[in-house]
Amino acid sequence: MPPPLQAHRLLISHRRLPTPARRRFTAVSSVQSAPATTLAPGPATSSILSIRESLLSGERTAVDITSEYLSRLRRTEPSVRSFIHVADAAAEREAEELDRRIASGEKDAVGPLAGVLVGVKDNLCTANMPSTGGSRILDGYRPAYDATAVRRLREAGAIVVGKTNLDEFGMGSTTEGSAFQVTTNPWDDSRVPGGSSGGSASAVSARQCVVSLGSDTGGSVRQPASFCGVVGLKPTYGRVSRFGLMAYASSLDVVGCFGSSVFDTATILSVVAGHDKMDSTSSSQDVPDYASELVSLDSLESKPLNGVRIGIIQETLGEGVDTGVVSSIKGAASHLERLGSVVEEVSLPSFSLGLPAYYILASSEASSNLSRYDGIRYGRQVSADDLNEVYGESRANGLGHEVKMRILMGTYALSAGYYDAYYKRAQQVRTLVKESFKDALERYDILVSPAAPSAAYKIGEKINDPLAMYAGDIMTVNVNLAGLPALVVPCGFVEGGAAGLPVGLQMIGSPFSEGNLLRVGHIFEQTLQNFSFVPPLLAEH
Amino acid sequence: MALTLLRGMRTPISFRSNSGLLFTVLRPRLSRFTTRAESAQATEPKAAPKSIQLATKEAAEQKTQGFEAVIGIETHVQLSTVTKAFCSCPYNYGSQPNSTICPTCMGHPGALPVLNEKVVECAVKLGLALNCEISMISKFDRKQYFYPDLPKGYQISQFDIPIAKKGYVNLDLPVEFGGGHRKFGITRVHMEEDAGKLLHSESRSYSQVDLNRAGVPLLEIVSEPDMRTGIEAAEYGAELQRIVRYLGVSNGNMQEGSLRCDVNVSVRPVGQSEFGTKVEIKNMNSFSEINRAIDYEISRQIMLHKEGQADQIVQETRLWDESSQKTFTMRKKEGLADYRYFPEPDLPEVVLSTDYIDEISKSMPELPEAKRRRYENMGLSMQDVLFLANDDNVAHFFDSTLEHGADAKLACNWIMGDIAAYLKNEKLSINETKLTPLELSELIESIKNGTISGKIGKEILVELIAKGGTVKGVIEEKDLVQIADPAAIEAMVDKVIADNPKQLEQYRAGKTKLQGFFAGQVMKASKGKANPVLLNKILGEKLNAN
């Protein structure tokens, strides 16, 4: 029998922390006395802090922590299927090595993420593990290098526990588009986890790892975060290096993070963000220590969001959005008001234009970015009698249906004679979308909306209806077109499954305002009463 | 990381097929060096440029009997930057296949390009040298096609906003080809990356890809269709080569492919403003081949016109075959290739400041055209001017010699005469010899002031080129100071006359040509050191005495 989830250990007080953090994080001290075996309702806690603390205090070893996560992973993986590749042996080895260093007194050498198990979306390159992008054409491919985001995690002491499942090359909203397996939603195994970073979201939701990396081109971090009841952050375009991220749509792609709390999400963002000389689109803006700027619960004023102006996007609460989702978001809005902010409805007139523009631009760039998967230098090659056949057969066999469809759409949109009508027009729309966000963000600090028009739907439900699936991206694609940061925080439930299905609140800010989003998101999360976002899958044991 | 990388990649990536791959068959759709804009040029009628010089026009008309050729050239110049355009791999011509590659230039998943700033600097330098407008904001675009030597499936290039445009180049045609000054328009200069190379197995059953060259920076220079003859085109290419060498942006070596010219040739009746159908010619490895290939192609097209078979001239790519001195069809163009250009999202725009351009502008060396005009103003003949200015090293040597006080015409004569002959014989370039400009100026001075004779000077020169040293040193070592003491010469003259009574008798009987014989004997006795003027004067007096 695998051991049960040791919730008491996850809920350890942060009071005993050493003092590096500027403001001590003591938000969860109130639940310290909660019964150990109960996943009590209450604010999400930082797993990273509790791991760090127990390692530094000697209460637990990295091997203990790793084996706790790995055993939970082994227990839940048969039904969730978050991982394409699990590096359990390597993770155990790294944990042992860490324990040795701690034992020999090298406490200073223990990085900020020491002993933290991370899941990495399989479209991020990892030097010692397969990296497939969820595609048959890269089956067996092992990159020569680590993606910058992965390298930075490892340098901070994190242990990469495996590669998570995704829609092939990030193209999809359900993770059903993986060439290898279908991931299920930890809240209901008949439902999708969302996508394309579905594996990364479900892995954190099922506590198979502490935090994870995903990528967000049109909502691929935020929508699965909403579906799985975890925190998901899509940073500003350029905030995190794309080096080592298999490009889907280069002008939209961002590496994002998942955590079970805003604090954890903020912690890994500080580690992975920052300029990278290998990515000339990465920003050289300073990276703050996001987590240290979060205000702890017991030092909060009664109206901590006083003076914060929040706009709730009108167009996201209308037709086509589930009533349960709408009421969750409205409830979240009232909660934000109670915390002292001013919440008003705001209209973004160009909102509905974003979706078609997104699909043209993303497909156009994808048609070019995926040309390198030709079977010549790496990946699967089909032998043939002539060169065009080698290309044709390798790509026909190696690439999946959705990917082929987008390559065709993109190729068409960029063709001579169509370029102006499609690509150029879509770029003009993109400018409009940017401007309308800019306008609204001059009047409001944060814009809020649902992260998806519905909660998680059934596996297979939209698989033969691509347009319905594309329509599900309506809440998120505009943010990518404008290059803005957005944080999704679980805010409520709708009916469905055994325990209800989580709904996420999307909070959108101005470029490089991640700090503010995380601050507000953290206050929202810490003050949200009566919800637990630990899936029933874990409570059963 | 690098080690692992190379271990996996050192062996050439082989590309197999079951029963023979013929890449030549597959080339048709892959005309790599034409862009939408350039292809459009061919179909749009355009007025003849004003710069056509009447003299050649007449000459050409006579030779081509009422027809006129229109020639435009696309030149690819490989930059000699330390690293490639978008990654930090070096490039060395001829190195072991796949030894200078990385995930970026191999097009591995997730790898991104980062622009080498030196490429922009080279492009701006060349743009300024070609009198172009520099784009303060330009960008990169992706040119998309599939070929095994193109790792990413697209080439990073520039499409609608090249870094430099609307320039011109001035040149002087060689005297032996009739001479004359020419000005040819430059349409644009843009930055792009080179592709790798395919190595075909002898059996042709498989091909291998060498990606060393993939990602090496290129500048593509597109000329206006301003040239009318093979020699004009060849000289245009040669002038570009001189310019890139003067600037130090490329070695301009055609054999190594550092400078490649693709030539477009069409023919039209004189007086017609529309262009004829253009044919592209490739595979010329020297400027002389460019000259001959174009002249061949012009006469082929004129012949077809005259025979009423102008419709046989089709848009195609022809290859120059040096052994038969003819062009052959390589592939017919199947309509326009669609490269689906779009802005490269992985690279930010290239934004230049006026300060940056001014800085480069200030650092520019004197260019061939300015040099030629300067030499011309020194009173040198055009033949001299071209000889000196055609080679940066020679020009530099010449200028240094003048700085040490030498006379321009004398220095030029030495360089073009004895020095050039020696270099040609030994297959050396002027900066590979041990002769310094200072010593050449010393040599010239020593002759001028009578220390040595011109003949001795030539001997000393050979010594200096081969072994180095100073003029003074060689003169002393070999005791070569000219004998200018009349008494000493008189003594030698007396002795020679006394030793040759028979010849003296003949001379005095009227065979005065024998003075040469006596002069030679005296010179021989002096080991060549006697001052010839003095010698002849004294000898004449002595022979005619009585």
CSV table of N, CA and C in Angstrom, one decimal, chain B residues 246-247 363-375 392 395 399:
chain,number,residue,atom,x,y,z
B,246,TYR,N,38.8,45.4,-49.8
B,246,TYR,CA,39.2,46.7,-49.2
B,246,TYR,C,38.6,46.8,-47.8
B,247,LEU,N,37.3,46.5,-47.7
B,247,LEU,CA,36.5,46.7,-46.5
B,247,LEU,C,36.9,45.6,-45.5
B,363,SER,N,35.1,55.0,-40.1
B,363,SER,CA,36.2,54.0,-40.1
B,363,SER,C,36.4,53.4,-41.4
B,364,MET,N,35.7,53.9,-42.5
B,364,MET,CA,35.8,53.3,-43.8
B,364,MET,C,37.2,53.6,-44.4
B,365,PRO,N,37.8,52.6,-45.0
B,365,PRO,CA,39.1,52.8,-45.7
B,365,PRO,C,38.8,53.6,-47.0
B,366,GLU,N,39.9,54.0,-47.6
B,366,GLU,CA,39.8,54.6,-49.0
B,366,GLU,C,39.4,53.5,-49.9
B,367,LEU,N,38.3,53.7,-50.7
B,367,LEU,CA,37.8,52.6,-51.6
B,367,LEU,C,38.4,52.7,-53.0
B,368,PRO,N,38.3,51.6,-53.7
B,368,PRO,CA,39.0,51.5,-55.0
B,368,PRO,C,38.8,52.7,-55.9
B,369,GLU,N,37.5,53.2,-56.0
B,369,GLU,CA,37.2,54.3,-56.9
B,369,GLU,C,37.9,55.6,-56.5
B,370,ALA,N,37.9,55.9,-55.2
B,370,ALA,CA,38.6,57.1,-54.7
B,370,ALA,C,40.1,56.9,-55.0
B,371,LYS,N,40.6,55.7,-54.8
B,371,LYS,CA,42.0,55.5,-55.0
B,371,LYS,C,42.4,55.7,-56.4
B,372,ARG,N,41.6,55.2,-57.3
B,372,ARG,CA,41.9,55.3,-58.7
B,372,ARG,C,41.9,56.8,-59.1
B,373,ARG,N,40.9,57.6,-58.6
B,373,ARG,CA,40.9,59.0,-59.0
B,373,ARG,C,42.1,59.7,-58.4
B,374,ARG,N,42.6,59.3,-57.2
B,374,ARG,CA,43.7,59.9,-56.6
B,374,ARG,C,45.0,59.6,-57.4
B,375,TYR,N,45.1,58.4,-57.9
B,375,TYR,CA,46.3,58.0,-58.7
B,375,TYR,C,46.3,58.7,-60.0
B,392,ASP,N,44.4,45.7,-53.1
B,392,ASP,CA,44.6,46.5,-51.9
B,392,ASP,C,46.0,46.5,-51.4
B,395,ALA,N,48.2,48.5,-53.6
B,395,ALA,CA,48.0,50.0,-53.4
B,395,ALA,C,48.6,50.4,-52.1
B,399,ASP,N,51.4,53.3,-51.8
B,399,ASP,CA,51.2,54.5,-51.0
B,399,ASP,C,52.3,54.7,-49.9
